[in-house]
């Protein structure tokens, strides 16, 4: 079997030497040691770890659709799907998107926005499935504290990823042109990271227990899910946000802060005291403030510099506001003025820093 896998891998020049081992092994497992994979066998092989919609989209790319559908697929095509999604050019990723949605890649063909949104939802759903089945400490800590990855929030994550395709996030979308799709694929880093992590998992590009051989995954590859610090000491922490919210929000803060989130304050645990909150958040570095109101709306802001009490504004243009529910949206600083952050007490005036 090992020799056969090497022969398969040698046929595909797209793969690096390290990737060949893992992709060939996955192909062999899915094809039941055959040189071609049947659609049913592949869907069954991926079944537990993939959203059914994404399984169908990937089948469209691999096996075709309609009258051009093939009953089997060979190794090269199987490898192309991995390479194009993990490190493909914009044109290659365009082709994968069109073909996966049952369309021929053509610059004159528009994609229905609803179809693109469901495609993004299926990728987000598969990523959350992977997280929920993961044995990693960071994933297990979030999940055990009540951050569940609920279907409605996963759907909202996919919608947030797709919504940027037209430029105006909250305008109704009906179709997207090839030009819009190309620009979207170039600029949407969250979609690229989600797809990359999904395909690394589907193709077995990770270490198995006892496997000491090198893998193609970069050691310093940033995680979309930060490591929670301080939640273990909070047995009654109320998880009012979701895994999907954490992934989306983490993708928008500077990369240097994406690895670990440190818990500072909760009104549920520490009480509704301004002085307590101020004491716990001052001089603690960059921070994220998340609020849920009585109607279930969840919103907040990212503060890039440490909080301090005083009559002057602090912060910089890296700050932003956001909503998490009912929709995930990010609103960057306007830079009309320098009124980014303000915290004070024993004063009767409010800062006039809000600009629409």
mmCIF file of C-alpha atoms in Angstrom:
data_model
loop_
_atom_site.group_PDB
_atom_site.id
_atom_site.type_symbol
_atom_site.label_atom_id
_atom_site.label_comp_id
_atom_site.label_asym_id
_atom_site.label_seq_id
_atom_site.Cartn_x
_atom_site.Cartn_y
_atom_site.Cartn_z
ATOM 1 C CA UNK A 1 0.000 0.000 0.000
ATOM 2 C CA UNK A 2 2.845 2.392 0.854
ATOM 3 C CA UNK A 3 4.526 1.869 -2.515
ATOM 4 C CA UNK A 4 1.232 2.385 -4.329
ATOM 5 C CA UNK A 5 0.636 5.651 -2.477
ATOM 6 C CA UNK A 6 4.081 6.850 -3.542
ATOM 7 C CA UNK A 7 3.299 6.000 -7.163
ATOM 8 C CA UNK A 8 0.048 7.956 -6.939
ATOM 9 C CA UNK A 9 1.730 10.978 -5.384
ATOM 10 C CA UNK A 10 4.467 10.967 -8.014
ATOM 11 C CA UNK A 11 1.828 11.588 -10.672
ATOM 12 C CA UNK A 12 0.919 14.976 -9.214
ATOM 13 C CA UNK A 13 3.516 17.731 -9.470
ATOM 14 C CA UNK A 14 1.245 20.230 -7.688
ATOM 15 C CA UNK A 15 1.969 18.711 -4.291
ATOM 16 C CA UNK A 16 5.069 19.294 -2.226
ATOM 17 C CA UNK A 17 7.020 16.261 -1.094
ATOM 18 C CA UNK A 18 5.544 16.502 2.400
ATOM 19 C CA UNK A 19 1.994 16.896 1.089
ATOM 20 C CA UNK A 20 2.287 13.886 -1.202
ATOM 21 C CA UNK A 21 2.454 11.482 1.723
ATOM 22 C CA UNK A 22 -0.686 12.753 3.406
ATOM 23 C CA UNK A 23 -2.855 13.415 0.353
ATOM 24 C CA UNK A 24 -1.994 10.023 -1.154
ATOM 25 C CA UNK A 25 -2.814 8.277 2.125
ATOM 26 C CA UNK A 26 -6.184 10.058 2.307
ATOM 27 C CA UNK A 27 -6.914 9.163 -1.316
ATOM 28 C CA UNK A 28 -6.108 5.516 -0.635
ATOM 29 C CA UNK A 29 -8.340 5.420 2.430
ATOM 30 C CA UNK A 30 -11.267 7.059 0.631
ATOM 31 C CA UNK A 31 -10.886 4.959 -2.545
ATOM 32 C CA UNK A 32 -10.476 1.682 -0.636
ATOM 33 C CA UNK A 33 -7.037 1.138 -2.165
ATOM 34 C CA UNK A 34 -8.213 1.833 -5.696
ATOM 35 C CA UNK A 35 -6.757 4.221 -8.256
ATOM 36 C CA UNK A 36 -10.055 6.093 -8.521
ATOM 37 C CA UNK A 37 -12.591 7.308 -5.944
ATOM 38 C CA UNK A 38 -16.328 6.829 -6.282
ATOM 39 C CA UNK A 39 -18.531 9.739 -5.180
ATOM 40 C CA UNK A 40 -20.436 7.711 -2.583
ATOM 41 C CA UNK A 41 -17.211 6.437 -1.042
ATOM 42 C CA UNK A 42 -15.748 9.924 -0.739
ATOM 43 C CA UNK A 43 -18.879 11.423 0.811
ATOM 44 C CA UNK A 44 -19.028 8.518 3.251
ATOM 45 C CA UNK A 45 -15.338 8.965 4.094
ATOM 46 C CA UNK A 46 -15.736 12.700 4.741
ATOM 47 C CA UNK A 47 -19.239 12.330 6.168
ATOM 48 C CA UNK A 48 -18.732 12.874 9.918
ATOM 49 C CA UNK A 49 -16.516 15.933 9.499
ATOM 50 C CA UNK A 50 -18.149 17.871 6.673
ATOM 51 C CA UNK A 51 -21.357 19.834 6.194
ATOM 52 C CA UNK A 52 -23.541 17.880 3.718
ATOM 53 C CA UNK A 53 -23.864 20.959 1.508
ATOM 54 C CA UNK A 54 -20.082 21.330 1.228
ATOM 55 C CA UNK A 55 -19.798 17.624 0.437
ATOM 56 C CA UNK A 56 -22.142 18.182 -2.503
ATOM 57 C CA UNK A 57 -20.295 21.315 -3.663
ATOM 58 C CA UNK A 58 -16.952 19.500 -3.625
ATOM 59 C CA UNK A 59 -18.524 16.572 -5.466
ATOM 60 C CA UNK A 60 -19.610 19.014 -8.167
ATOM 61 C CA UNK A 61 -15.986 20.093 -8.620
ATOM 62 C CA UNK A 62 -14.507 16.598 -8.513
ATOM 63 C CA UNK A 63 -17.100 14.573 -10.413
ATOM 64 C CA UNK A 64 -18.882 17.263 -12.421
ATOM 65 C CA UNK A 65 -22.614 17.831 -12.583
ATOM 66 C CA UNK A 66 -25.450 17.182 -14.997
ATOM 67 C CA UNK A 67 -24.695 15.235 -18.163
ATOM 68 C CA UNK A 68 -20.928 15.714 -17.729
ATOM 69 C CA UNK A 69 -20.864 13.969 -14.358
ATOM 70 C CA UNK A 70 -18.291 11.192 -13.956
ATOM 71 C CA UNK A 71 -18.805 8.210 -11.614
ATOM 72 C CA UNK A 72 -15.190 8.338 -10.392
ATOM 73 C CA UNK A 73 -12.289 10.744 -10.011
ATOM 74 C CA UNK A 74 -8.546 10.127 -10.288
ATOM 75 C CA UNK A 75 -5.769 11.294 -7.988
ATOM 76 C CA UNK A 76 -4.702 14.427 -9.870
ATOM 77 C CA UNK A 77 -8.162 15.978 -9.759
ATOM 78 C CA UNK A 78 -8.442 15.071 -6.086
ATOM 79 C CA UNK A 79 -5.105 16.792 -5.396
ATOM 80 C CA UNK A 80 -6.093 19.872 -7.420
ATOM 81 C CA UNK A 81 -9.060 20.532 -5.130
ATOM 82 C CA UNK A 82 -6.720 20.625 -2.136
ATOM 83 C CA UNK A 83 -4.008 22.750 -3.748
ATOM 84 C CA UNK A 84 -6.377 25.313 -5.274
ATOM 85 C CA UNK A 85 -8.140 25.891 -1.940
ATOM 86 C CA UNK A 86 -5.042 25.974 0.246
ATOM 87 C CA UNK A 87 -2.656 28.042 -1.890
ATOM 88 C CA UNK A 88 -4.301 28.556 -5.248
ATOM 89 C CA UNK A 89 -4.190 31.707 -7.338
ATOM 90 C CA UNK A 90 -7.279 33.894 -7.527
ATOM 91 C CA UNK A 91 -8.162 32.366 -10.910
ATOM 92 C CA UNK A 92 -7.827 28.850 -9.498
ATOM 93 C CA UNK A 93 -10.002 29.713 -6.519
ATOM 94 C CA UNK A 94 -12.510 31.333 -8.883
ATOM 95 C CA UNK A 95 -12.664 28.126 -10.905
ATOM 96 C CA UNK A 96 -13.195 26.030 -7.762
ATOM 97 C CA UNK A 97 -16.008 28.316 -6.601
ATOM 98 C CA UNK A 98 -17.801 28.313 -9.958
ATOM 99 C CA UNK A 99 -17.418 24.562 -10.525
ATOM 100 C CA UNK A 100 -18.423 23.730 -6.950
ATOM 101 C CA UNK A 101 -21.620 25.712 -7.437
ATOM 102 C CA UNK A 102 -22.378 23.852 -10.662
ATOM 103 C CA UNK A 103 -21.269 26.648 -13.009
ATOM 104 C CA UNK A 104 -18.614 26.860 -15.702
ATOM 105 C CA UNK A 105 -15.984 29.478 -14.914
ATOM 106 C CA UNK A 106 -16.693 32.322 -17.305
ATOM 107 C CA UNK A 107 -16.208 36.045 -16.736
ATOM 108 C CA UNK A 108 -19.663 36.734 -18.159
ATOM 109 C CA UNK A 109 -21.461 34.348 -15.799
ATOM 110 C CA UNK A 110 -22.915 35.849 -12.617
ATOM 111 C CA UNK A 111 -23.357 33.765 -9.487
ATOM 112 C CA UNK A 112 -26.611 33.937 -7.520
ATOM 113 C CA UNK A 113 -25.770 35.558 -4.195
ATOM 114 C CA UNK A 114 -27.946 33.112 -2.251
ATOM 115 C CA UNK A 115 -25.909 30.224 -3.662
ATOM 116 C CA UNK A 116 -22.627 31.919 -2.734
ATOM 117 C CA UNK A 117 -23.931 32.606 0.775
ATOM 118 C CA UNK A 118 -24.832 28.945 1.269
ATOM 119 C CA UNK A 119 -21.368 27.978 0.015
ATOM 120 C CA UNK A 120 -19.783 30.224 2.662
ATOM 121 C CA UNK A 121 -22.149 28.855 5.305
ATOM 122 C CA UNK A 122 -21.130 25.295 4.420
ATOM 123 C CA UNK A 123 -17.425 26.140 4.819
ATOM 124 C CA UNK A 124 -18.067 27.881 8.153
ATOM 125 C CA UNK A 125 -20.220 24.969 9.315
ATOM 126 C CA UNK A 126 -17.517 22.441 8.432
ATOM 127 C CA UNK A 127 -14.880 24.466 10.270
ATOM 128 C CA UNK A 128 -17.037 24.607 13.421
ATOM 129 C CA UNK A 129 -17.652 20.846 13.118
ATOM 130 C CA UNK A 130 -13.893 20.353 13.068
ATOM 131 C CA UNK A 131 -13.493 22.552 16.147
ATOM 132 C CA UNK A 132 -16.213 20.713 18.062
ATOM 133 C CA UNK A 133 -14.636 17.328 17.367
ATOM 134 C CA UNK A 134 -11.114 18.563 18.095
ATOM 135 C CA UNK A 135 -9.129 17.348 21.081
ATOM 136 C CA UNK A 136 -7.060 20.538 21.276
ATOM 137 C CA UNK A 137 -6.986 22.322 24.614
ATOM 138 C CA UNK A 138 -8.076 25.667 23.191
ATOM 139 C CA UNK A 139 -11.173 24.240 21.501
ATOM 140 C CA UNK A 140 -12.160 22.053 24.463
ATOM 141 C CA UNK A 141 -11.833 24.938 26.951
ATOM 142 C CA UNK A 142 -14.185 27.181 24.979
ATOM 143 C CA UNK A 143 -16.706 24.398 24.386
ATOM 144 C CA UNK A 144 -16.707 23.181 27.998
ATOM 145 C CA UNK A 145 -17.445 26.739 29.125
ATOM 146 C CA UNK A 146 -20.601 26.816 27.021
ATOM 147 C CA UNK A 147 -19.426 28.273 23.705
ATOM 148 C CA UNK A 148 -21.316 25.767 21.578
ATOM 149 C CA UNK A 149 -21.169 26.663 17.886
ATOM 150 C CA UNK A 150 -24.946 26.819 17.461
ATOM 151 C CA UNK A 151 -26.380 26.433 13.976
ATOM 152 C CA UNK A 152 -27.955 29.910 13.834
ATOM 153 C CA UNK A 153 -24.652 31.588 14.729
ATOM 154 C CA UNK A 154 -22.691 29.415 12.293
ATOM 155 C CA UNK A 155 -25.139 30.490 9.597
ATOM 156 C CA UNK A 156 -24.577 34.131 10.588
ATOM 157 C CA UNK A 157 -20.808 33.609 10.288
ATOM 158 C CA UNK A 158 -21.224 32.343 6.732
ATOM 159 C CA UNK A 159 -23.508 35.274 5.936
ATOM 160 C CA UNK A 160 -20.946 37.742 7.295
ATOM 161 C CA UNK A 161 -18.233 36.221 5.089
ATOM 162 C CA UNK A 162 -20.427 36.356 1.983
ATOM 163 C CA UNK A 163 -21.852 39.832 2.649
ATOM 164 C CA UNK A 164 -18.606 41.591 1.728
ATOM 165 C CA UNK A 165 -18.729 40.394 -1.889
ATOM 166 C CA UNK A 166 -20.668 43.415 -3.100
ATOM 167 C CA UNK A 167 -18.871 46.130 -1.166
ATOM 168 C CA UNK A 168 -21.955 47.441 0.676
ATOM 169 C CA UNK A 169 -22.561 44.931 3.456
ATOM 170 C CA UNK A 170 -26.191 45.738 4.169
ATOM 171 C CA UNK A 171 -27.517 46.369 0.658
ATOM 172 C CA UNK A 172 -29.592 43.534 -0.838
ATOM 173 C CA UNK A 173 -27.514 41.166 -2.974
ATOM 174 C CA UNK A 174 -29.031 39.217 -5.864
ATOM 175 C CA UNK A 175 -26.087 38.274 -8.076
ATOM 176 C CA UNK A 176 -22.342 38.816 -8.026
ATOM 177 C CA UNK A 177 -20.173 39.325 -11.074
ATOM 178 C CA UNK A 178 -16.864 37.617 -11.785
ATOM 179 C CA UNK A 179 -15.113 40.925 -11.096
ATOM 180 C CA UNK A 180 -16.780 41.227 -7.681
ATOM 181 C CA UNK A 181 -15.951 37.620 -6.869
ATOM 182 C CA UNK A 182 -12.310 38.085 -7.865
ATOM 183 C CA UNK A 183 -11.889 41.161 -5.672
ATOM 184 C CA UNK A 184 -13.685 39.398 -2.807
ATOM 185 C CA UNK A 185 -11.416 36.349 -2.993
ATOM 186 C CA UNK A 186 -8.346 38.597 -2.940
ATOM 187 C CA UNK A 187 -9.412 40.633 0.093
ATOM 188 C CA UNK A 188 -11.443 38.269 2.287
ATOM 189 C CA UNK A 189 -8.773 36.773 4.521
ATOM 190 C CA UNK A 190 -11.277 35.044 6.817
ATOM 191 C CA UNK A 191 -12.724 33.008 3.945
ATOM 192 C CA UNK A 192 -9.215 31.993 2.857
ATOM 193 C CA UNK A 193 -8.255 30.936 6.387
ATOM 194 C CA UNK A 194 -11.484 28.998 6.909
ATOM 195 C CA UNK A 195 -11.088 27.176 3.588
ATOM 196 C CA UNK A 196 -7.416 26.453 4.233
ATOM 197 C CA UNK A 197 -8.071 24.933 7.662
ATOM 198 C CA UNK A 198 -11.048 22.937 6.366
ATOM 199 C CA UNK A 199 -9.050 21.389 3.516
ATOM 200 C CA UNK A 200 -6.007 20.702 5.668
ATOM 201 C CA UNK A 201 -8.336 18.647 7.843
ATOM 202 C CA UNK A 202 -10.288 16.929 5.038
ATOM 203 C CA UNK A 203 -7.051 15.865 3.360
ATOM 204 C CA UNK A 204 -5.425 14.600 6.547
ATOM 205 C CA UNK A 205 -2.665 17.201 6.611
ATOM 206 C CA UNK A 206 -2.052 16.887 10.338
ATOM 207 C CA UNK A 207 -0.071 14.718 12.690
ATOM 208 C CA UNK A 208 -1.506 11.395 13.713
ATOM 209 C CA UNK A 209 -0.777 9.947 17.145
ATOM 210 C CA UNK A 210 2.796 8.679 17.238
ATOM 211 C CA UNK A 211 3.655 10.176 13.846
ATOM 212 C CA UNK A 212 6.941 12.045 14.142
ATOM 213 C CA UNK A 213 7.311 12.881 10.462
ATOM 214 C CA UNK A 214 7.130 16.522 9.347
ATOM 215 C CA UNK A 215 3.864 17.903 7.991
ATOM 216 C CA UNK A 216 3.269 20.704 5.478
ATOM 217 C CA UNK A 217 1.423 22.775 8.109
ATOM 218 C CA UNK A 218 3.557 25.773 9.141
ATOM 219 C CA UNK A 219 4.344 25.656 12.861
ATOM 220 C CA UNK A 220 3.471 29.324 13.326
ATOM 221 C CA UNK A 221 0.230 29.246 11.340
ATOM 222 C CA UNK A 222 -2.212 31.514 13.229
ATOM 223 C CA UNK A 223 -5.311 29.923 14.687
ATOM 224 C CA UNK A 224 -8.738 31.381 14.055
ATOM 225 C CA UNK A 225 -9.639 30.336 17.597
ATOM 226 C CA UNK A 226 -7.620 32.037 20.361
ATOM 227 C CA UNK A 227 -6.450 30.252 23.485
ATOM 228 C CA UNK A 228 -8.664 31.348 26.423
ATOM 229 C CA UNK A 229 -6.752 32.439 29.516
ATOM 230 C CA UNK A 230 -8.494 32.840 32.877
ATOM 231 C CA UNK A 231 -11.816 31.111 32.155
ATOM 232 C CA UNK A 232 -10.832 27.998 34.102
ATOM 233 C CA UNK A 233 -11.036 30.013 37.317
ATOM 234 C CA UNK A 234 -14.571 31.196 36.471
ATOM 235 C CA UNK A 235 -16.938 28.218 37.002
ATOM 236 C CA UNK A 236 -20.074 30.342 36.601
ATOM 237 C CA UNK A 237 -19.043 32.249 33.494
ATOM 238 C CA UNK A 238 -22.144 32.932 31.330
ATOM 239 C CA UNK A 239 -21.258 32.145 27.723
ATOM 240 C CA UNK A 240 -23.550 34.603 25.955
ATOM 241 C CA UNK A 241 -21.522 34.598 22.739
ATOM 242 C CA UNK A 242 -20.758 31.676 20.428
ATOM 243 C CA UNK A 243 -17.726 29.928 18.923
ATOM 244 C CA UNK A 244 -18.673 31.532 15.601
ATOM 245 C CA UNK A 245 -18.589 35.004 17.170
ATOM 246 C CA UNK A 246 -15.117 34.352 18.593
ATOM 247 C CA UNK A 247 -13.767 33.151 15.234
ATOM 248 C CA UNK A 248 -15.209 36.134 13.359
ATOM 249 C CA UNK A 249 -14.095 38.709 15.921
ATOM 250 C CA UNK A 250 -10.620 37.219 16.286
ATOM 251 C CA UNK A 251 -10.073 37.502 12.535
ATOM 252 C CA UNK A 252 -10.559 41.287 12.730
ATOM 253 C CA UNK A 253 -8.098 42.136 15.497
ATOM 254 C CA UNK A 254 -4.331 42.489 14.882
ATOM 255 C CA UNK A 255 -2.582 39.155 14.372
ATOM 256 C CA UNK A 256 -0.342 39.707 17.406
ATOM 257 C CA UNK A 257 -3.459 39.449 19.608
ATOM 258 C CA UNK A 258 -5.081 36.489 17.838
ATOM 259 C CA UNK A 259 -3.256 33.708 19.685
ATOM 260 C CA UNK A 260 -4.604 34.282 23.212
ATOM 261 C CA UNK A 261 -7.527 36.091 24.856
ATOM 262 C CA UNK A 262 -7.257 36.866 28.570
ATOM 263 C CA UNK A 263 -10.467 37.189 30.595
ATOM 264 C CA UNK A 264 -10.717 40.496 32.517
ATOM 265 C CA UNK A 265 -14.244 41.342 33.652
ATOM 266 C CA UNK A 266 -17.854 40.142 33.625
ATOM 267 C CA UNK A 267 -20.729 42.030 35.243
ATOM 268 C CA UNK A 268 -22.366 38.655 35.928
ATOM 269 C CA UNK A 269 -19.375 37.506 38.003
ATOM 270 C CA UNK A 270 -17.874 40.739 39.359
ATOM 271 C CA UNK A 271 -21.067 42.763 39.734
ATOM 272 C CA UNK A 272 -22.329 45.934 38.104
ATOM 273 C CA UNK A 273 -19.674 48.194 39.562
ATOM 274 C CA UNK A 274 -17.897 50.790 37.438
ATOM 275 C CA UNK A 275 -14.988 51.042 39.873
ATOM 276 C CA UNK A 276 -14.516 47.252 39.865
ATOM 277 C CA UNK A 277 -14.594 47.173 36.073
ATOM 278 C CA UNK A 278 -12.158 50.092 35.824
ATOM 279 C CA UNK A 279 -9.790 48.443 38.271
ATOM 280 C CA UNK A 280 -9.743 45.180 36.314
ATOM 281 C CA UNK A 281 -9.305 46.619 32.814
ATOM 282 C CA UNK A 282 -6.831 49.481 33.381
ATOM 283 C CA UNK A 283 -3.279 48.999 32.108
ATOM 284 C CA UNK A 284 -4.069 45.535 30.712
ATOM 285 C CA UNK A 285 -3.166 46.118 27.083
ATOM 286 C CA UNK A 286 -5.536 45.982 24.125
ATOM 287 C CA UNK A 287 -9.049 44.818 24.981
ATOM 288 C CA UNK A 288 -12.399 43.785 23.552
ATOM 289 C CA UNK A 289 -15.628 45.000 25.162
ATOM 290 C CA UNK A 290 -18.708 42.841 24.466
ATOM 291 C CA UNK A 291 -22.228 43.823 25.592
ATOM 292 C CA UNK A 292 -25.590 42.043 25.368
ATOM 293 C CA UNK A 293 -28.719 44.145 25.837
ATOM 294 C CA UNK A 294 -32.148 43.069 27.077
ATOM 295 C CA UNK A 295 -33.341 42.488 23.509
ATOM 296 C CA UNK A 296 -30.575 39.986 22.708
ATOM 297 C CA UNK A 297 -28.493 42.327 20.571
ATOM 298 C CA UNK A 298 -24.762 41.752 21.033
ATOM 299 C CA UNK A 299 -22.281 44.489 20.181
ATOM 300 C CA UNK A 300 -19.052 46.064 21.378
ATOM 301 C CA UNK A 301 -15.712 47.535 20.461
ATOM 302 C CA UNK A 302 -12.004 46.837 20.150
ATOM 303 C CA UNK A 303 -9.684 49.150 22.119
ATOM 304 C CA UNK A 304 -6.092 48.944 20.822
ATOM 305 C CA UNK A 305 -4.404 50.736 23.758
ATOM 306 C CA UNK A 306 -4.689 50.159 27.529
ATOM 307 C CA UNK A 307 -7.563 51.859 29.335
ATOM 308 C CA UNK A 308 -6.776 54.657 31.797
ATOM 309 C CA UNK A 309 -8.918 57.098 33.766
ATOM 310 C CA UNK A 310 -8.609 60.715 32.702
ATOM 311 C CA UNK A 311 -10.215 63.699 30.973
ATOM 312 C CA UNK A 312 -8.493 63.104 27.623
ATOM 313 C CA UNK A 313 -9.190 60.817 24.695
ATOM 314 C CA UNK A 314 -6.767 57.977 24.036
ATOM 315 C CA UNK A 315 -6.456 55.245 21.402
ATOM 316 C CA UNK A 316 -5.806 55.242 17.679
ATOM 317 C CA UNK A 317 -7.360 54.439 14.324
ATOM 318 C CA UNK A 318 -6.981 50.671 14.864
ATOM 319 C CA UNK A 319 -10.049 50.781 17.124
ATOM 320 C CA UNK A 320 -13.404 49.640 15.745
ATOM 321 C CA UNK A 321 -16.993 48.941 16.729
ATOM 322 C CA UNK A 322 -18.800 45.708 15.911
ATOM 323 C CA UNK A 323 -22.046 43.807 16.179
ATOM 324 C CA UNK A 324 -22.281 40.047 16.730
ATOM 325 C CA UNK A 325 -26.046 39.495 16.822
ATOM 326 C CA UNK A 326 -28.268 39.479 14.921
ATOM 327 C CA UNK A 327 -25.528 40.055 12.303
ATOM 328 C CA UNK A 328 -21.738 40.085 12.456
ATOM 329 C CA UNK A 329 -20.502 43.437 11.213
ATOM 330 C CA UNK A 330 -17.372 45.532 11.767
ATOM 331 C CA UNK A 331 -17.310 49.350 11.676
ATOM 332 C CA UNK A 332 -13.798 50.849 11.444
ATOM 333 C CA UNK A 333 -12.843 54.220 12.899
ATOM 334 C CA UNK A 334 -13.810 57.153 10.681
ATOM 335 C CA UNK A 335 -10.605 59.088 11.575
ATOM 336 C CA UNK A 336 -12.673 62.317 11.483
ATOM 337 C CA UNK A 337 -11.181 63.062 14.897
ATOM 338 C CA UNK A 338 -9.064 61.352 17.558
ATOM 339 C CA UNK A 339 -11.971 60.481 19.871
ATOM 340 C CA UNK A 340 -11.281 56.744 20.006
ATOM 341 C CA UNK A 341 -11.307 55.756 23.698
ATOM 342 C CA UNK A 342 -12.426 57.569 26.832
ATOM 343 C CA UNK A 343 -12.910 56.482 30.453
ATOM 344 C CA UNK A 344 -13.431 58.829 33.384
ATOM 345 C CA UNK A 345 -15.408 59.186 36.604
ATOM 346 C CA UNK A 346 -16.738 61.925 38.900
ATOM 347 C CA UNK A 347 -17.640 64.032 35.889
ATOM 348 C CA UNK A 348 -21.014 65.184 34.605
ATOM 349 C CA UNK A 349 -20.146 65.399 30.900
ATOM 350 C CA UNK A 350 -20.050 62.668 28.277
ATOM 351 C CA UNK A 351 -17.428 62.716 25.508
ATOM 352 C CA UNK A 352 -18.719 63.931 22.161
ATOM 353 C CA UNK A 353 -16.805 61.348 20.182
ATOM 354 C CA UNK A 354 -19.581 59.620 18.263
ATOM 355 C CA UNK A 355 -19.669 60.427 14.559
ATOM 356 C CA UNK A 356 -21.984 58.837 12.010
#
